[in-house]
C-alpha cells in the first residue's frame, strides 16, 4: 500500500515514541543504541524532515516544549492513535509480505562472464575474506548485546547475520568449484575470453 511516510526512519521513529514521548535527539539516541541504524540503512540527515512529516500527517503530536537549563528549547513528541495503527500496520506488511530486492552481488553474478574466470576467482576470494571478517565481528557484537538487551530487540540482527553467513557459505562453495576447475563450462568461459569468441560456440 502507498504510505504517507515511506522512509524507514519514520518507522524507527514511530517505534521509539511508541515507548514514551521523546524529542528528536533522544529518538536518534534510542534508535542508535538498538542498532536500527544498521538494520534499516537510516540516513540521519533526514531525521527532522521525517519527524515533521509524521507530525503533519497526524502520526505524532507535540507533547511539550521542554528546556533543560541554558540549552535550546526542545519539542517532545508522542505517538497518536493513528500513529500507533500506522506503526502496527507497517510492521505487519514488512513481516508478512516478501519483497524481492536484488542485491548487488546477485546483479554482479548475472553478468560475471564479462570478466575472465581467474579475475572472478580473485574477486570472490576478496569478498569471502571480507565476509568472514565482518561476520566474526558481527557475531561478537551480537553476543555482547545479548548480555544487555532482550532478544526481542535483536532478532533482526540475528536474521541479518544468518543471511550474511549463508552468503559466505555460497561464496565459499562457488569459489571452491572455480578454483578446482569443477565449475561446468569453465573451459568454454576461458576460451571465450582468450579468443574473443561467442559463449554459445557460434
PDB file of N, CA and C in Angstrom, residues 36-111:
ATOM      1  N   UNK A  36      19.224   0.036  15.091  1.00  0.00           N
ATOM      2  CA  UNK A  36      18.300   0.187  13.968  1.00  0.00           C
ATOM      3  C   UNK A  36      18.947   0.930  12.807  1.00  0.00           C
ATOM      4  N   UNK A  37      19.974   1.708  13.106  1.00  0.00           N
ATOM      5  CA  UNK A  37      20.671   2.444  12.050  1.00  0.00           C
ATOM      6  C   UNK A  37      21.208   1.473  11.006  1.00  0.00           C
ATOM      7  N   UNK A  38      21.782   0.367  11.458  1.00  0.00           N
ATOM      8  CA  UNK A  38      22.317  -0.648  10.545  1.00  0.00           C
ATOM      9  C   UNK A  38      21.195  -1.457   9.901  1.00  0.00           C
ATOM     10  N   UNK A  39      20.204  -1.851  10.712  1.00  0.00           N
ATOM     11  CA  UNK A  39      19.139  -2.717  10.213  1.00  0.00           C
ATOM     12  C   UNK A  39      18.333  -2.069   9.096  1.00  0.00           C
ATOM     13  N   UNK A  40      18.120  -0.768   9.197  1.00  0.00           N
ATOM     14  CA  UNK A  40      17.229  -0.089   8.264  1.00  0.00           C
ATOM     15  C   UNK A  40      17.951   0.807   7.266  1.00  0.00           C
ATOM     16  N   UNK A  41      19.279   0.883   7.360  1.00  0.00           N
ATOM     17  CA  UNK A  41      20.016   1.743   6.445  1.00  0.00           C
ATOM     18  C   UNK A  41      19.592   3.195   6.561  1.00  0.00           C
ATOM     19  N   UNK A  42      19.513   3.682   7.788  1.00  0.00           N
ATOM     20  CA  UNK A  42      18.960   5.010   8.032  1.00  0.00           C
ATOM     21  C   UNK A  42      19.917   6.128   7.636  1.00  0.00           C
ATOM     22  N   UNK A  43      19.344   7.240   7.175  1.00  0.00           N
ATOM     23  CA  UNK A  43      20.086   8.449   6.834  1.00  0.00           C
ATOM     24  C   UNK A  43      19.680   9.538   7.824  1.00  0.00           C
ATOM     25  N   UNK A  44      20.608   9.869   8.730  1.00  0.00           N
ATOM     26  CA  UNK A  44      20.257  10.775   9.822  1.00  0.00           C
ATOM     27  C   UNK A  44      19.983  12.200   9.365  1.00  0.00           C
ATOM     28  N   UNK A  45      20.488  12.585   8.207  1.00  0.00           N
ATOM     29  CA  UNK A  45      20.266  13.944   7.739  1.00  0.00           C
ATOM     30  C   UNK A  45      18.799  14.270   7.523  1.00  0.00           C
ATOM     31  N   UNK A  46      17.972  13.225   7.375  1.00  0.00           N
ATOM     32  CA  UNK A  46      16.550  13.452   7.115  1.00  0.00           C
ATOM     33  C   UNK A  46      15.686  13.311   8.366  1.00  0.00           C
ATOM     34  N   UNK A  47      16.306  13.180   9.548  1.00  0.00           N
ATOM     35  CA  UNK A  47      15.531  12.932  10.767  1.00  0.00           C
ATOM     36  C   UNK A  47      14.472  14.005  11.007  1.00  0.00           C
ATOM     37  N   UNK A  48      14.872  15.269  10.984  1.00  0.00           N
ATOM     38  CA  UNK A  48      13.912  16.330  11.301  1.00  0.00           C
ATOM     39  C   UNK A  48      12.836  16.454  10.223  1.00  0.00           C
ATOM     40  N   UNK A  49      13.200  16.157   8.975  1.00  0.00           N
ATOM     41  CA  UNK A  49      12.197  16.157   7.907  1.00  0.00           C
ATOM     42  C   UNK A  49      11.174  15.055   8.136  1.00  0.00           C
ATOM     43  N   UNK A  50      11.662  13.863   8.511  1.00  0.00           N
ATOM     44  CA  UNK A  50      10.769  12.732   8.769  1.00  0.00           C
ATOM     45  C   UNK A  50       9.864  13.021   9.962  1.00  0.00           C
ATOM     46  N   UNK A  51      10.440  13.572  11.031  1.00  0.00           N
ATOM     47  CA  UNK A  51       9.633  13.926  12.207  1.00  0.00           C
ATOM     48  C   UNK A  51       8.553  14.934  11.805  1.00  0.00           C
ATOM     49  N   UNK A  52       8.929  15.918  10.990  1.00  0.00           N
ATOM     50  CA  UNK A  52       7.954  16.902  10.527  1.00  0.00           C
ATOM     51  C   UNK A  52       6.841  16.271   9.705  1.00  0.00           C
ATOM     52  N   UNK A  53       7.200  15.311   8.848  1.00  0.00           N
ATOM     53  CA  UNK A  53       6.191  14.632   8.032  1.00  0.00           C
ATOM     54  C   UNK A  53       5.250  13.793   8.893  1.00  0.00           C
ATOM     55  N   UNK A  54       5.807  13.094   9.870  1.00  0.00           N
ATOM     56  CA  UNK A  54       4.965  12.295  10.773  1.00  0.00           C
ATOM     57  C   UNK A  54       3.994  13.196  11.538  1.00  0.00           C
ATOM     58  N   UNK A  55       4.491  14.350  11.944  1.00  0.00           N
ATOM     59  CA  UNK A  55       3.645  15.307  12.669  1.00  0.00           C
ATOM     60  C   UNK A  55       2.556  15.865  11.750  1.00  0.00           C
ATOM     61  N   UNK A  56       2.928  16.215  10.528  1.00  0.00           N
ATOM     62  CA  UNK A  56       1.971  16.790   9.584  1.00  0.00           C
ATOM     63  C   UNK A  56       0.845  15.816   9.246  1.00  0.00           C
ATOM     64  N   UNK A  57       1.175  14.523   9.186  1.00  0.00           N
ATOM     65  CA  UNK A  57       0.161  13.522   8.843  1.00  0.00           C
ATOM     66  C   UNK A  57      -0.585  12.988  10.066  1.00  0.00           C
ATOM     67  N   UNK A  58      -0.290  13.541  11.234  1.00  0.00           N
ATOM     68  CA  UNK A  58      -1.048  13.175  12.425  1.00  0.00           C
ATOM     69  C   UNK A  58      -0.614  11.890  13.097  1.00  0.00           C
ATOM     70  N   UNK A  59       0.594  11.403  12.779  1.00  0.00           N
ATOM     71  CA  UNK A  59       1.071  10.164  13.397  1.00  0.00           C
ATOM     72  C   UNK A  59       1.765  10.423  14.739  1.00  0.00           C
ATOM     73  N   UNK A  60       2.295  11.622  14.915  1.00  0.00           N
ATOM     74  CA  UNK A  60       2.830  12.042  16.207  1.00  0.00           C
ATOM     75  C   UNK A  60       2.308  13.448  16.489  1.00  0.00           C
ATOM     76  N   UNK A  61       2.337  13.841  17.751  1.00  0.00           N
ATOM     77  CA  UNK A  61       1.883  15.178  18.124  1.00  0.00           C
ATOM     78  C   UNK A  61       2.804  15.738  19.194  1.00  0.00           C
ATOM     79  N   UNK A  62       2.769  17.042  19.354  1.00  0.00           N
ATOM     80  CA  UNK A  62       3.617  17.690  20.353  1.00  0.00           C
ATOM     81  C   UNK A  62       3.071  17.397  21.742  1.00  0.00           C
ATOM     82  N   UNK A  63       3.942  16.868  22.600  1.00  0.00           N
ATOM     83  CA  UNK A  63       3.561  16.615  23.987  1.00  0.00           C
ATOM     84  C   UNK A  63       3.905  17.814  24.854  1.00  0.00           C
ATOM     85  N   UNK A  64       5.083  18.394  24.590  1.00  0.00           N
ATOM     86  CA  UNK A  64       5.502  19.586  25.335  1.00  0.00           C
ATOM     87  C   UNK A  64       6.725  20.192  24.671  1.00  0.00           C
ATOM     88  N   UNK A  65       6.985  21.430  25.008  1.00  0.00           N
ATOM     89  CA  UNK A  65       8.226  22.090  24.621  1.00  0.00           C
ATOM     90  C   UNK A  65       9.050  22.238  25.894  1.00  0.00           C
ATOM     91  N   UNK A  66      10.145  21.480  25.963  1.00  0.00           N
ATOM     92  CA  UNK A  66      10.928  21.408  27.199  1.00  0.00           C
ATOM     93  C   UNK A  66      12.247  22.148  27.047  1.00  0.00           C
ATOM     94  N   UNK A  67      12.709  22.720  28.156  1.00  0.00           N
ATOM     95  CA  UNK A  67      14.006  23.386  28.185  1.00  0.00           C
ATOM     96  C   UNK A  67      14.804  22.834  29.361  1.00  0.00           C
ATOM     97  N   UNK A  68      16.063  22.459  29.091  1.00  0.00           N
ATOM     98  CA  UNK A  68      16.941  21.935  30.130  1.00  0.00           C
ATOM     99  C   UNK A  68      18.061  22.938  30.368  1.00  0.00           C
ATOM    100  N   UNK A  69      17.915  23.743  31.419  1.00  0.00           N
ATOM    101  CA  UNK A  69      18.928  24.742  31.734  1.00  0.00           C
ATOM    102  C   UNK A  69      19.053  25.773  30.628  1.00  0.00           C
ATOM    103  N   UNK A  70      20.307  25.994  30.205  1.00  0.00           N
ATOM    104  CA  UNK A  70      20.570  27.005  29.180  1.00  0.00           C
ATOM    105  C   UNK A  70      20.461  26.443  27.766  1.00  0.00           C
ATOM    106  N   UNK A  71      20.139  25.161  27.655  1.00  0.00           N
ATOM    107  CA  UNK A  71      20.040  24.550  26.327  1.00  0.00           C
ATOM    108  C   UNK A  71      18.818  25.081  25.580  1.00  0.00           C
ATOM    109  N   UNK A  72      18.863  25.021  24.237  1.00  0.00           N
ATOM    110  CA  UNK A  72      17.703  25.473  23.453  1.00  0.00           C
ATOM    111  C   UNK A  72      16.466  24.637  23.770  1.00  0.00           C
ATOM    112  N   UNK A  73      15.317  25.225  23.585  1.00  0.00           N
ATOM    113  CA  UNK A  73      14.062  24.522  23.832  1.00  0.00           C
ATOM    114  C   UNK A  73      13.928  23.339  22.874  1.00  0.00           C
ATOM    115  N   UNK A  74      13.456  22.229  23.401  1.00  0.00           N
ATOM    116  CA  UNK A  74      13.283  21.024  22.591  1.00  0.00           C
ATOM    117  C   UNK A  74      11.814  20.627  22.556  1.00  0.00           C
ATOM    118  N   UNK A  75      11.360  20.243  21.371  1.00  0.00           N
ATOM    119  CA  UNK A  75       9.979  19.795  21.219  1.00  0.00           C
ATOM    120  C   UNK A  75       9.912  18.297  21.467  1.00  0.00           C
ATOM    121  N   UNK A  76       9.076  17.904  22.414  1.00  0.00           N
ATOM    122  CA  UNK A  76       8.887  16.493  22.746  1.00  0.00           C
ATOM    123  C   UNK A  76       7.621  16.004  22.043  1.00  0.00           C
ATOM    124  N   UNK A  77       7.742  14.872  21.354  1.00  0.00           N
ATOM    125  CA  UNK A  77       6.609  14.320  20.599  1.00  0.00           C
ATOM    126  C   UNK A  77       6.132  13.016  21.229  1.00  0.00           C
ATOM    127  N   UNK A  78       4.839  12.746  21.056  1.00  0.00           N
ATOM    128  CA  UNK A  78       4.276  11.456  21.463  1.00  0.00           C
ATOM    129  C   UNK A  78       3.495  10.882  20.285  1.00  0.00           C
ATOM    130  N   UNK A  79       3.322   9.578  20.291  1.00  0.00           N
ATOM    131  CA  UNK A  79       2.599   8.917  19.208  1.00  0.00           C
ATOM    132  C   UNK A  79       1.100   9.135  19.388  1.00  0.00           C
ATOM    133  N   UNK A  80       0.378   9.225  18.283  1.00  0.00           N
ATOM    134  CA  UNK A  80      -1.081   9.358  18.327  1.00  0.00           C
ATOM    135  C   UNK A  80      -1.715   7.992  18.066  1.00  0.00           C
ATOM    136  N   UNK A  81      -3.028   7.935  18.183  1.00  0.00           N
ATOM    137  CA  UNK A  81      -3.727   6.691  17.868  1.00  0.00           C
ATOM    138  C   UNK A  81      -3.510   6.288  16.419  1.00  0.00           C
ATOM    139  N   UNK A  82      -3.579   7.269  15.509  1.00  0.00           N
ATOM    140  CA  UNK A  82      -3.325   6.981  14.095  1.00  0.00           C
ATOM    141  C   UNK A  82      -1.885   6.514  13.888  1.00  0.00           C
ATOM    142  N   UNK A  83      -0.960   7.111  14.636  1.00  0.00           N
ATOM    143  CA  UNK A  83       0.438   6.726  14.517  1.00  0.00           C
ATOM    144  C   UNK A  83       0.677   5.301  14.976  1.00  0.00           C
ATOM    145  N   UNK A  84       0.022   4.905  16.058  1.00  0.00           N
ATOM    146  CA  UNK A  84       0.186   3.536  16.554  1.00  0.00           C
ATOM    147  C   UNK A  84      -0.396   2.535  15.556  1.00  0.00           C
ATOM    148  N   UNK A  85      -1.539   2.883  14.965  1.00  0.00           N
ATOM    149  CA  UNK A  85      -2.134   1.998  13.954  1.00  0.00           C
ATOM    150  C   UNK A  85      -1.239   1.912  12.716  1.00  0.00           C
ATOM    151  N   UNK A  86      -0.647   3.048  12.311  1.00  0.00           N
ATOM    152  CA  UNK A  86       0.262   3.055  11.164  1.00  0.00           C
ATOM    153  C   UNK A  86       1.494   2.199  11.451  1.00  0.00           C
ATOM    154  N   UNK A  87       2.042   2.329  12.645  1.00  0.00           N
ATOM    155  CA  UNK A  87       3.205   1.534  13.046  1.00  0.00           C
ATOM    156  C   UNK A  87       2.888   0.046  12.965  1.00  0.00           C
ATOM    157  N   UNK A  88       1.775  -0.362  13.551  1.00  0.00           N
ATOM    158  CA  UNK A  88       1.425  -1.782  13.581  1.00  0.00           C
ATOM    159  C   UNK A  88       1.151  -2.316  12.181  1.00  0.00           C
ATOM    160  N   UNK A  89       0.448  -1.530  11.365  1.00  0.00           N
ATOM    161  CA  UNK A  89       0.140  -1.966  10.002  1.00  0.00           C
ATOM    162  C   UNK A  89       1.410  -2.079   9.165  1.00  0.00           C
ATOM    163  N   UNK A  90       2.327  -1.139   9.354  1.00  0.00           N
ATOM    164  CA  UNK A  90       3.599  -1.133   8.621  1.00  0.00           C
ATOM    165  C   UNK A  90       4.424  -2.367   8.982  1.00  0.00           C
ATOM    166  N   UNK A  91       4.491  -2.673  10.278  1.00  0.00           N
ATOM    167  CA  UNK A  91       5.246  -3.845  10.728  1.00  0.00           C
ATOM    168  C   UNK A  91       4.617  -5.125  10.179  1.00  0.00           C
ATOM    169  N   UNK A  92       3.283  -5.199  10.196  1.00  0.00           N
ATOM    170  CA  UNK A  92       2.603  -6.386   9.642  1.00  0.00           C
ATOM    171  C   UNK A  92       2.984  -6.589   8.179  1.00  0.00           C
ATOM    172  N   UNK A  93       2.991  -5.501   7.420  1.00  0.00           N
ATOM    173  CA  UNK A  93       3.332  -5.589   5.995  1.00  0.00           C
ATOM    174  C   UNK A  93       4.769  -6.058   5.799  1.00  0.00           C
ATOM    175  N   UNK A  94       5.695  -5.505   6.570  1.00  0.00           N
ATOM    176  CA  UNK A  94       7.107  -5.862   6.417  1.00  0.00           C
ATOM    177  C   UNK A  94       7.370  -7.321   6.760  1.00  0.00           C
ATOM    178  N   UNK A  95       6.647  -7.840   7.743  1.00  0.00           N
ATOM    179  CA  UNK A  95       6.867  -9.225   8.162  1.00  0.00           C
ATOM    180  C   UNK A  95       6.161 -10.213   7.239  1.00  0.00           C
ATOM    181  N   UNK A  96       4.952  -9.891   6.804  1.00  0.00           N
ATOM    182  CA  UNK A  96       4.132 -10.862   6.078  1.00  0.00           C
ATOM    183  C   UNK A  96       4.346 -10.857   4.571  1.00  0.00           C
ATOM    184  N   UNK A  97       4.755  -9.729   4.002  1.00  0.00           N
ATOM    185  CA  UNK A  97       4.814  -9.610   2.539  1.00  0.00           C
ATOM    186  C   UNK A  97       6.264  -9.618   2.059  1.00  0.00           C
ATOM    187  N   UNK A  98       6.714 -10.728   1.443  1.00  0.00           N
ATOM    188  CA  UNK A  98       8.095 -10.761   0.939  1.00  0.00           C
ATOM    189  C   UNK A  98       8.246  -9.877  -0.291  1.00  0.00           C
ATOM    190  N   UNK A  99       9.326  -9.130  -0.328  1.00  0.00           N
ATOM    191  CA  UNK A  99       9.630  -8.267  -1.473  1.00  0.00           C
ATOM    192  C   UNK A  99      11.028  -8.617  -1.953  1.00  0.00           C
ATOM    193  N   UNK A 100      11.137  -8.962  -3.236  1.00  0.00           N
ATOM    194  CA  UNK A 100      12.449  -9.335  -3.776  1.00  0.00           C
ATOM    195  C   UNK A 100      13.172  -8.080  -4.224  1.00  0.00           C
ATOM    196  N   UNK A 101      14.272  -7.792  -3.558  1.00  0.00           N
ATOM    197  CA  UNK A 101      15.110  -6.656  -3.919  1.00  0.00           C
ATOM    198  C   UNK A 101      16.492  -7.196  -4.260  1.00  0.00           C
ATOM    199  N   UNK A 102      16.793  -7.379  -5.550  1.00  0.00           N
ATOM    200  CA  UNK A 102      18.064  -7.999  -5.932  1.00  0.00           C
ATOM    201  C   UNK A 102      19.263  -7.280  -5.334  1.00  0.00           C
ATOM    202  N   UNK A 103      20.100  -7.997  -4.570  1.00  0.00           N
ATOM    203  CA  UNK A 103      21.298  -7.365  -4.008  1.00  0.00           C
ATOM    204  C   UNK A 103      22.355  -7.148  -5.079  1.00  0.00           C
ATOM    205  N   UNK A 104      23.339  -6.340  -4.750  1.00  0.00           N
ATOM    206  CA  UNK A 104      24.414  -6.024  -5.694  1.00  0.00           C
ATOM    207  C   UNK A 104      25.155  -7.279  -6.144  1.00  0.00           C
ATOM    208  N   UNK A 105      25.378  -8.214  -5.225  1.00  0.00           N
ATOM    209  CA  UNK A 105      26.117  -9.428  -5.566  1.00  0.00           C
ATOM    210  C   UNK A 105      25.369 -10.224  -6.629  1.00  0.00           C
ATOM    211  N   UNK A 106      24.055 -10.332  -6.467  1.00  0.00           N
ATOM    212  CA  UNK A 106      23.243 -11.060  -7.439  1.00  0.00           C
ATOM    213  C   UNK A 106      23.333 -10.403  -8.814  1.00  0.00           C
ATOM    214  N   UNK A 107      23.303  -9.082  -8.837  1.00  0.00           N
ATOM    215  CA  UNK A 107      23.426  -8.365 -10.110  1.00  0.00           C
ATOM    216  C   UNK A 107      24.785  -8.639 -10.751  1.00  0.00           C
ATOM    217  N   UNK A 108      25.842  -8.646  -9.930  1.00  0.00           N
ATOM    218  CA  UNK A 108      27.177  -8.918 -10.448  1.00  0.00           C
ATOM    219  C   UNK A 108      27.306 -10.323 -11.011  1.00  0.00           C
ATOM    220  N   UNK A 109      26.737 -11.301 -10.297  1.00  0.00           N
ATOM    221  CA  UNK A 109      26.800 -12.686 -10.768  1.00  0.00           C
ATOM    222  C   UNK A 109      26.063 -12.868 -12.090  1.00  0.00           C
ATOM    223  N   UNK A 110      25.014 -12.073 -12.293  1.00  0.00           N
ATOM    224  CA  UNK A 110      24.218 -12.240 -13.509  1.00  0.00           C
ATOM    225  C   UNK A 110      24.993 -11.860 -14.768  1.00  0.00           C
ATOM    226  N   UNK A 111      26.079 -11.099 -14.608  1.00  0.00           N
ATOM    227  CA  UNK A 111      26.879 -10.688 -15.775  1.00  0.00           C
ATOM    228  C   UNK A 111      28.369 -10.962 -15.550  1.00  0.00           C
TER     229      UNK A 111
END
